[in-house]
mmCIF file of C-alpha atoms in Angstrom:
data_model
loop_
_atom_site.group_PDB
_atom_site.id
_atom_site.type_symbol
_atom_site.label_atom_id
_atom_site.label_comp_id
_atom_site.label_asym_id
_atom_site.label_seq_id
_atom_site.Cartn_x
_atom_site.Cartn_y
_atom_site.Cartn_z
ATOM 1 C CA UNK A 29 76.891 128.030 87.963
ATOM 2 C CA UNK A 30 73.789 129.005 87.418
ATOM 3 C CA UNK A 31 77.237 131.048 88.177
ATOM 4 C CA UNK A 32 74.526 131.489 92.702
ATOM 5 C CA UNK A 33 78.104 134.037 90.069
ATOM 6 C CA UNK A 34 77.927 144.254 94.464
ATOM 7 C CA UNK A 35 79.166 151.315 95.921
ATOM 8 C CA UNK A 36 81.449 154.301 95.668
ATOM 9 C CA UNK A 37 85.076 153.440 95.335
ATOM 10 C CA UNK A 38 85.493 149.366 95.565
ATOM 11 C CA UNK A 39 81.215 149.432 94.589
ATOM 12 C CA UNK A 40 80.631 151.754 92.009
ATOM 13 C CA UNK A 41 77.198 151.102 89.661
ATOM 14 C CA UNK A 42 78.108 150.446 86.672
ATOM 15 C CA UNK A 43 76.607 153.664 84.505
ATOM 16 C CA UNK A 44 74.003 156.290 84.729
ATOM 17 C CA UNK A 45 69.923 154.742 84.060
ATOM 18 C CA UNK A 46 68.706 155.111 80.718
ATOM 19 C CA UNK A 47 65.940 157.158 80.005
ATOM 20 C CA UNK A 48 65.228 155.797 76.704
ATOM 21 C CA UNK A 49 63.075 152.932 77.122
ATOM 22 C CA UNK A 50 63.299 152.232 73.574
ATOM 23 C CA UNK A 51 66.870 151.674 73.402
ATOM 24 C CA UNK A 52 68.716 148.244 73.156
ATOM 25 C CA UNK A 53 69.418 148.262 76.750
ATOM 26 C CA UNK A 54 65.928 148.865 77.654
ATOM 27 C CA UNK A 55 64.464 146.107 75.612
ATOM 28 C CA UNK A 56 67.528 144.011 76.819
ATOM 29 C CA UNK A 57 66.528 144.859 80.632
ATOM 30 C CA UNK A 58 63.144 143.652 80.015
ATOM 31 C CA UNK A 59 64.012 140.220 78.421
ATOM 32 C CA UNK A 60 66.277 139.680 81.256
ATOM 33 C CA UNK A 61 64.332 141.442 84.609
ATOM 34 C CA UNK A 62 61.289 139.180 82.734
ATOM 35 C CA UNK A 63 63.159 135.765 83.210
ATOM 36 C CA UNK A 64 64.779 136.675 86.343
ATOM 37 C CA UNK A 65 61.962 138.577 87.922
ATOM 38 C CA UNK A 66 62.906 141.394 90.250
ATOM 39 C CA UNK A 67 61.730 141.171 93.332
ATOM 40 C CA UNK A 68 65.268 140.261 94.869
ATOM 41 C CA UNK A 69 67.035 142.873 92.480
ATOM 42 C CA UNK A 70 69.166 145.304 94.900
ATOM 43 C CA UNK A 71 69.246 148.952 94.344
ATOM 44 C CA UNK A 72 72.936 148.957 95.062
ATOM 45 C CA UNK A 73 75.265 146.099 95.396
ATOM 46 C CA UNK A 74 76.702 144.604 98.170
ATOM 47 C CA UNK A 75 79.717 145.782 99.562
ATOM 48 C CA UNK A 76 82.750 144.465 98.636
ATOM 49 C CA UNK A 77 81.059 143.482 95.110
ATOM 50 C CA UNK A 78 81.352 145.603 92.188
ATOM 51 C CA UNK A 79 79.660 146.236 89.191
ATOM 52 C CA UNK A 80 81.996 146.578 86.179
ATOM 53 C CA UNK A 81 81.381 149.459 83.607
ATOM 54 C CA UNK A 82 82.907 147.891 80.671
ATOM 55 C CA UNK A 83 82.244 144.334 79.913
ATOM 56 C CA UNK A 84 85.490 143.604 79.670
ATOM 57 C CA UNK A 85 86.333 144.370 83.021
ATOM 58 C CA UNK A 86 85.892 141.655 85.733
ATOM 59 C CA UNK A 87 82.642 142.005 88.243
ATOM 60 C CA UNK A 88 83.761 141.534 91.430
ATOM 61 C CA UNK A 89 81.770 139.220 94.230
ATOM 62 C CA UNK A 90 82.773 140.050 98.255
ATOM 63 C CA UNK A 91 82.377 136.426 100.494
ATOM 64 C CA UNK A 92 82.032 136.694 104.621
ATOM 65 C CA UNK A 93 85.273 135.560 104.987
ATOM 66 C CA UNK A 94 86.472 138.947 103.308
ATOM 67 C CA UNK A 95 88.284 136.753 100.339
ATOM 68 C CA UNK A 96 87.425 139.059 97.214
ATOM 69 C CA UNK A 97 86.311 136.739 93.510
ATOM 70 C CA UNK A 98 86.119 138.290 90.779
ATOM 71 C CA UNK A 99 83.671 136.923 87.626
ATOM 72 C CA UNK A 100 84.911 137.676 83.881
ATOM 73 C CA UNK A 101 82.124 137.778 81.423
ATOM 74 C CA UNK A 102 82.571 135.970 77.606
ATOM 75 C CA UNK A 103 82.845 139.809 76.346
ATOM 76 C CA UNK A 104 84.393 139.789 72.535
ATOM 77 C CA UNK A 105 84.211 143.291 72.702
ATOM 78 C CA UNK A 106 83.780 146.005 75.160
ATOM 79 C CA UNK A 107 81.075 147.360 75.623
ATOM 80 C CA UNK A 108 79.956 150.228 77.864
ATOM 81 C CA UNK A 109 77.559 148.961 80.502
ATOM 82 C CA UNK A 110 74.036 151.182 80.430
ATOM 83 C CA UNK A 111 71.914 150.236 83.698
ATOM 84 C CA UNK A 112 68.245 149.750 82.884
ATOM 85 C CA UNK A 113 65.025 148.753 84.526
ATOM 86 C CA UNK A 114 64.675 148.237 87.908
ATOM 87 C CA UNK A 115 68.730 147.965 87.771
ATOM 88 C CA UNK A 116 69.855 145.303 85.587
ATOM 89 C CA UNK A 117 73.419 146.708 83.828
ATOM 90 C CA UNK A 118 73.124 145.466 80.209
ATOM 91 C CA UNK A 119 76.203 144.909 77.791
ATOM 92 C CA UNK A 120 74.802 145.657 74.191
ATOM 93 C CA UNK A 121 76.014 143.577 71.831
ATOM 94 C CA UNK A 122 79.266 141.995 73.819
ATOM 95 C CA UNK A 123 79.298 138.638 71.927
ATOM 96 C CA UNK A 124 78.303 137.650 68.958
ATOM 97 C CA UNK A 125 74.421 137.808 68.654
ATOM 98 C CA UNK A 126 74.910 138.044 72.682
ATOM 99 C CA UNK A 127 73.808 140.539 75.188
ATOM 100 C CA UNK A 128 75.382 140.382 78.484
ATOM 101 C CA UNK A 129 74.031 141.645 81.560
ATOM 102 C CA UNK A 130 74.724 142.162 85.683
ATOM 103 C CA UNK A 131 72.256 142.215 88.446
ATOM 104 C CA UNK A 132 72.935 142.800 91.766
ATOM 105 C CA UNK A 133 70.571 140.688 94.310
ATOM 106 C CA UNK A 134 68.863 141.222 98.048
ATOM 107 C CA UNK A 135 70.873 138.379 99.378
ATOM 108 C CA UNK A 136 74.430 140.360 98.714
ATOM 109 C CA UNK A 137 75.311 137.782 95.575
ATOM 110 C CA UNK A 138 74.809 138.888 92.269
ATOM 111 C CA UNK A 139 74.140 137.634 88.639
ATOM 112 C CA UNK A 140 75.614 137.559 85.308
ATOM 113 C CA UNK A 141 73.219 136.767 82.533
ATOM 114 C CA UNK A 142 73.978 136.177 78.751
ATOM 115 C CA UNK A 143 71.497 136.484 76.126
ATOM 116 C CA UNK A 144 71.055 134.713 73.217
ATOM 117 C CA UNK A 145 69.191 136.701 70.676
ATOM 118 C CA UNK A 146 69.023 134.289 68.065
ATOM 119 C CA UNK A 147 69.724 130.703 66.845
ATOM 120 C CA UNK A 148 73.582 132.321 65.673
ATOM 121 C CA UNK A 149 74.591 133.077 69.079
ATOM 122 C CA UNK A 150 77.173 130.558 70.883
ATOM 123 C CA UNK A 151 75.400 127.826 72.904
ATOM 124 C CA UNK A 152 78.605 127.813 75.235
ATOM 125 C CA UNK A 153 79.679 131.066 77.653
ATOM 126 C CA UNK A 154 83.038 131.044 79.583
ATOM 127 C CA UNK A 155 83.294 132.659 82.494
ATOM 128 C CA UNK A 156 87.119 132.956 83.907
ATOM 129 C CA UNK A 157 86.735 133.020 87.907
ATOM 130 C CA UNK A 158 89.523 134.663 90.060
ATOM 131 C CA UNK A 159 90.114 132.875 93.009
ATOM 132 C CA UNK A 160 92.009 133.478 96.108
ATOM 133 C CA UNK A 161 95.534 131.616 96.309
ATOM 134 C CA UNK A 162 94.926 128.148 96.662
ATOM 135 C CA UNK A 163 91.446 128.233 96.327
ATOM 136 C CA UNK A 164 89.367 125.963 93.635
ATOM 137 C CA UNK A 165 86.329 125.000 91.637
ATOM 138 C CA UNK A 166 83.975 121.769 92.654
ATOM 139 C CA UNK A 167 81.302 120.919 90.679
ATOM 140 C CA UNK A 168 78.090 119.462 93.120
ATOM 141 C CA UNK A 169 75.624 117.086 92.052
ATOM 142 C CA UNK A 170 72.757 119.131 91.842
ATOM 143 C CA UNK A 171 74.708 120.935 89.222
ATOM 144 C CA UNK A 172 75.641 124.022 91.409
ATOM 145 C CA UNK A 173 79.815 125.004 91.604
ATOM 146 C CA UNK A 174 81.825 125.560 94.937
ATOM 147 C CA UNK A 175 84.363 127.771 95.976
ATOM 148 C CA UNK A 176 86.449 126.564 98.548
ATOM 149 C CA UNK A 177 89.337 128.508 100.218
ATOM 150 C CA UNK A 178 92.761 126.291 100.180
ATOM 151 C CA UNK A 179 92.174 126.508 104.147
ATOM 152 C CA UNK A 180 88.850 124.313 103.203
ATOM 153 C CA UNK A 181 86.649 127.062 104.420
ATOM 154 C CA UNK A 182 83.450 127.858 101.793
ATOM 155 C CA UNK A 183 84.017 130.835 100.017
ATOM 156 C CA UNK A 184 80.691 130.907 97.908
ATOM 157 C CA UNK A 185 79.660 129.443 94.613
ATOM 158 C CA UNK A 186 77.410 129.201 91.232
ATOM 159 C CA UNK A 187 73.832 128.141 91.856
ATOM 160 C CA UNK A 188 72.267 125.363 90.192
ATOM 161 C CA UNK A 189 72.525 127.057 86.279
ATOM 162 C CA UNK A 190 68.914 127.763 84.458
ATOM 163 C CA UNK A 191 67.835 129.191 81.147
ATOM 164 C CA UNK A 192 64.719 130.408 79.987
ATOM 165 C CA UNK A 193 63.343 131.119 76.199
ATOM 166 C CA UNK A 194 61.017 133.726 75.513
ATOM 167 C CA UNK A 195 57.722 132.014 76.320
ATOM 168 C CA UNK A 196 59.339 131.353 79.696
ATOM 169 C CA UNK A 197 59.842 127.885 79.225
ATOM 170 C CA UNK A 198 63.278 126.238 80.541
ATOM 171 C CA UNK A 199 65.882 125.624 78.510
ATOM 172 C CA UNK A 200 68.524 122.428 79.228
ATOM 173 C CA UNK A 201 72.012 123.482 80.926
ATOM 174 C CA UNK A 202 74.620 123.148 82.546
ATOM 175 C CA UNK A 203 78.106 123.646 83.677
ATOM 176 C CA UNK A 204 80.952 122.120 83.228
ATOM 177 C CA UNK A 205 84.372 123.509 84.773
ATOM 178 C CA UNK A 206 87.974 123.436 82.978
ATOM 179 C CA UNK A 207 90.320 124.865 85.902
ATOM 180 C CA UNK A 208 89.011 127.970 86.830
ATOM 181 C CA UNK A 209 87.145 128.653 83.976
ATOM 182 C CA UNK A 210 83.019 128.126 84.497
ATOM 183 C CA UNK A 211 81.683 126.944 81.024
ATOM 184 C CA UNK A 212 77.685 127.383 80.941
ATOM 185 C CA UNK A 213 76.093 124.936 77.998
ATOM 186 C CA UNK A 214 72.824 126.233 76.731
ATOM 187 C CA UNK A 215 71.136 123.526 74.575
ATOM 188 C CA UNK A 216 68.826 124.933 72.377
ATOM 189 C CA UNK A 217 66.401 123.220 70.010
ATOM 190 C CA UNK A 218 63.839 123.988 66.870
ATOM 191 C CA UNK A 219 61.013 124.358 69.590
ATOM 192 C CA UNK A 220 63.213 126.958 71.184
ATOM 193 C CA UNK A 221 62.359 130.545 71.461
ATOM 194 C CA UNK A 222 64.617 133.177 71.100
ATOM 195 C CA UNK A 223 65.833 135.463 73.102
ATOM 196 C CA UNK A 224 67.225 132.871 75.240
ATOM 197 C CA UNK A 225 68.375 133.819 78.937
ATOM 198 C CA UNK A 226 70.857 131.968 81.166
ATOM 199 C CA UNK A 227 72.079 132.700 84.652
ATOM 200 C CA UNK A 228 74.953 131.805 86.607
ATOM 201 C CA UNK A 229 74.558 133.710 89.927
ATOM 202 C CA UNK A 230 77.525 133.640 92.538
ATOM 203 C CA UNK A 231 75.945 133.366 96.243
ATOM 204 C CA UNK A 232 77.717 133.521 99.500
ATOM 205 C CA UNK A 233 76.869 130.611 101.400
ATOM 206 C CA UNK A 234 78.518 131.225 104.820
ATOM 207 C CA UNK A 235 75.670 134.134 104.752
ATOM 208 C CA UNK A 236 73.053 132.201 103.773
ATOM 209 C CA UNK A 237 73.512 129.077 105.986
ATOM 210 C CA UNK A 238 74.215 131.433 109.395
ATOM 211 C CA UNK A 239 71.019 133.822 108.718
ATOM 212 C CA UNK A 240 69.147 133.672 111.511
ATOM 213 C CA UNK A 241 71.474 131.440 113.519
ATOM 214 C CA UNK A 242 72.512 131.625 117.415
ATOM 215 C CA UNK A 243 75.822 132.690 117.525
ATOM 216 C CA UNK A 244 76.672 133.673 121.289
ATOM 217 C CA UNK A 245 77.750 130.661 122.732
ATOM 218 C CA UNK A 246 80.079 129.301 119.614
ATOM 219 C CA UNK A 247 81.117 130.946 115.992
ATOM 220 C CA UNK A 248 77.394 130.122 113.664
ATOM 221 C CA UNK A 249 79.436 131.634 110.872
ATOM 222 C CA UNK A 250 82.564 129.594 111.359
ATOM 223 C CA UNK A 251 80.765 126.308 112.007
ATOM 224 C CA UNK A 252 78.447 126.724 108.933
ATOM 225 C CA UNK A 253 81.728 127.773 106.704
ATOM 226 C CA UNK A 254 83.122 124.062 107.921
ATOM 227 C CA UNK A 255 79.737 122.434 107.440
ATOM 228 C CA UNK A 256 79.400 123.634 103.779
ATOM 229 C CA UNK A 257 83.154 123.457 103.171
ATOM 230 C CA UNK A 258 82.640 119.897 103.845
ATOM 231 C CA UNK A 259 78.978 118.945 102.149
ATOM 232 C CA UNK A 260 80.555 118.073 98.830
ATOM 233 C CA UNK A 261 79.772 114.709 97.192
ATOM 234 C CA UNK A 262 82.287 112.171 97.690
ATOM 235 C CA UNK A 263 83.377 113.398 101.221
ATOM 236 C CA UNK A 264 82.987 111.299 104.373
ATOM 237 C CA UNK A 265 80.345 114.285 105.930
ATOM 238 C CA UNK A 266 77.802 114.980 102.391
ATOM 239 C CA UNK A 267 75.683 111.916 103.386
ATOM 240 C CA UNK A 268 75.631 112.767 107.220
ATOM 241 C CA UNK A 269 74.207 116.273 106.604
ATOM 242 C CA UNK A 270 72.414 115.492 103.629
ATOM 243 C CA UNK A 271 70.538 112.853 105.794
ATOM 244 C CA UNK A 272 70.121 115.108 108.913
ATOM 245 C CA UNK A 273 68.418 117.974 106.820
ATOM 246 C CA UNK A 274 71.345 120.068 105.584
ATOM 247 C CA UNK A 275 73.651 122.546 106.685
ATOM 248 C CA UNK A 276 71.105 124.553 108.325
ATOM 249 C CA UNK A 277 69.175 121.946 109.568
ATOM 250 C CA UNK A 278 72.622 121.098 111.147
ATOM 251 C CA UNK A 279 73.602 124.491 112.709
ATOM 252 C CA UNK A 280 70.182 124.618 113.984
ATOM 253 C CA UNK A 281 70.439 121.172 115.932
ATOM 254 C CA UNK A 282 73.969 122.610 117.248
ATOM 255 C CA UNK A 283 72.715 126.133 118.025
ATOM 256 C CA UNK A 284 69.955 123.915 120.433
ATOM 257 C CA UNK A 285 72.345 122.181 123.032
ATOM 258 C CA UNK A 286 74.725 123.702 124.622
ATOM 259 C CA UNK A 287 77.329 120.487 125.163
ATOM 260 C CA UNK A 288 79.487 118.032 123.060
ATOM 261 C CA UNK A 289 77.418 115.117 124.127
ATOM 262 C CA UNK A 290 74.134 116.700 123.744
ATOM 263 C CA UNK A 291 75.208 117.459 119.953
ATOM 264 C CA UNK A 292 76.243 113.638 119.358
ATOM 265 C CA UNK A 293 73.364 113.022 120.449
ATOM 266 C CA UNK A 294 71.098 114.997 118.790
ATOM 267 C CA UNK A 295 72.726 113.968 115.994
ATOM 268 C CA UNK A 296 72.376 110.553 115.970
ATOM 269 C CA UNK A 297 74.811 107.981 114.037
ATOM 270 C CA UNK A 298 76.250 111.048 111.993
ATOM 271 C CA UNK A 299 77.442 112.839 114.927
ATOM 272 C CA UNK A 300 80.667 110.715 115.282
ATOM 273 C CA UNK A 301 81.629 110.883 111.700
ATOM 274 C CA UNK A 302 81.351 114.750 112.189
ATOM 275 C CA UNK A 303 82.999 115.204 115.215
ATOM 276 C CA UNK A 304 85.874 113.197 113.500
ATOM 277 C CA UNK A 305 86.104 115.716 110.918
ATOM 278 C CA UNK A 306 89.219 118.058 112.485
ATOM 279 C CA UNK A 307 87.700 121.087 110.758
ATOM 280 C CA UNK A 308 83.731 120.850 111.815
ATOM 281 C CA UNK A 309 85.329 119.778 115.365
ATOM 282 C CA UNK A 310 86.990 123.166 115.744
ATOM 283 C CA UNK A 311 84.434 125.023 114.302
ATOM 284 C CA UNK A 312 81.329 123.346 115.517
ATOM 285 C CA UNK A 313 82.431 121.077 118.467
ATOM 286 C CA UNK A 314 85.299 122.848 120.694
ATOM 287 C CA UNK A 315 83.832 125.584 121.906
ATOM 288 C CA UNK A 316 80.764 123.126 123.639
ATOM 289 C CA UNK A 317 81.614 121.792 127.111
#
């Protein structure tokens, strides 16, 4: 999670750039803007998200469905936040032989990086995720974490976790969750090269999955909430839209008829078991003739 876990007031940046590009933050910047890459690094975040400038306070990640979740980073001390490069925040020293860092991305989620500067650092970061009322943690099987809104609506989620050492090369990890917390393993080996970055980036999925979606005749945004709230593994729906191409694959078959039978249809064997669903009916189905 990979945590996919960003103005004035609510979105303030989190300090002023450094100038120094010798400094710790500078050289921190680079490690990290060098795994990540920075081609979908935002000059601002998102609203509704939030930058902290201590790393002890909690970054905070806006969803579509105007739910706010906030991200604590595995701080042991705080640290004052100096923003670097082409705007990665960096943490100095925050853990023990750990960097921490925040980047704000193009697609309104945002990332929280640790870095492991040597073989001493902890191969295990907690992150503590505030969640609305009601609202919990699923792990996926590709690795990635859920959010999902007590109302069963998708409120976002951690990306499939990576790590990268400093010849670029991948490092094994994963997450593992213990209530609310997000625990990122990092398992390093003799061949490994340090600094060592890993990534979980918090996404908004009920953006992603409407983008480009027709949404005049019935609620894109709605149905695709329902779609992803329901594509877990386990559930009676994951195999249905897993085989028909995925949640977009399935907004886009709905967002091409324009009536409940056309959209059974269309959907073949699966369209029963979603139309049985109560919450992808209302969102997807009810507003069809």
């Amino acid at each position: 999670m990979a945590v996919s876990v960003l103005l004035a007031s609510g979105q303030a940046m989190a300090a002023a750039p450094v100038p120094d590009a010798d400094s710790q933050a500078a050289r921190t910047a680079a490690v990290v803007e060098a795994a990540t890459g920075t081609s979908d690094i935002a000059p601002a975040p998102a609203p509704g998200t939030t930058v902290p400038q201590q790393s002890t306070a909690n970054v905070k990640a806006g969803t579509a469905t105007g739910h706010a979740v906030s991200i604590t980073l595995p701080s042991a001390r705080n640290v004052t936040g100096a923003t670097a490069g082409k705007n990665t925040t960096v943490y100095p020293g925050a853990a023990q032989a750990t960097d921490l860092a925040v980047q704000p991305t193009t697609d309104g989620g945002i990332r929280a990086l640790a870095v492991l500067k040597d073989a001493t650092a902890p191969r295990e970061q907690r992150y503590d995720i505030g969640l609305p009322d009601g609202a919990r943690l699923v792990e996926l099987d590709n690795g990635a974490v859920a959010a999902i809104a007590e109302s069963g609506t998708l409120l976002g989620g951690f990306d499939t976790p990576w790590a990268k050492d400093a010849n670029g090369r991948p490092v094994p990890t994963s997450y593992r969750l213990e209530g609310n917390t997000l625990v990122q393993t990092v398992q390093t080996d003799n061949s490994t090269v340090f600094p060592v970055v890993a990534d979980p980036k918090w996404w908004d999925k009920t953006k992603e999955i409407a983008s480009g979606m027709v949404g005049d005749t019935w609620n894109s945004m709605k149905c695709g909430g329902a779609l992803g709230a329901a594509f877990i593994p386990g559930s009676s729906a994951y195999k249905v839209i897993k085989n028909a191409g995925g949640v977009k694959k399935v907004l886009a078959t709905l967002a091409s008829v324009d009536t409940k039978k056309g959209a059974l249809s269309a959907l073949g064997s699966g369209g029963s078991t979603l139309f049985g669903i109560k919450s992808i009916k209302t969102a997807c189905f009810d507003n069809l003739k």
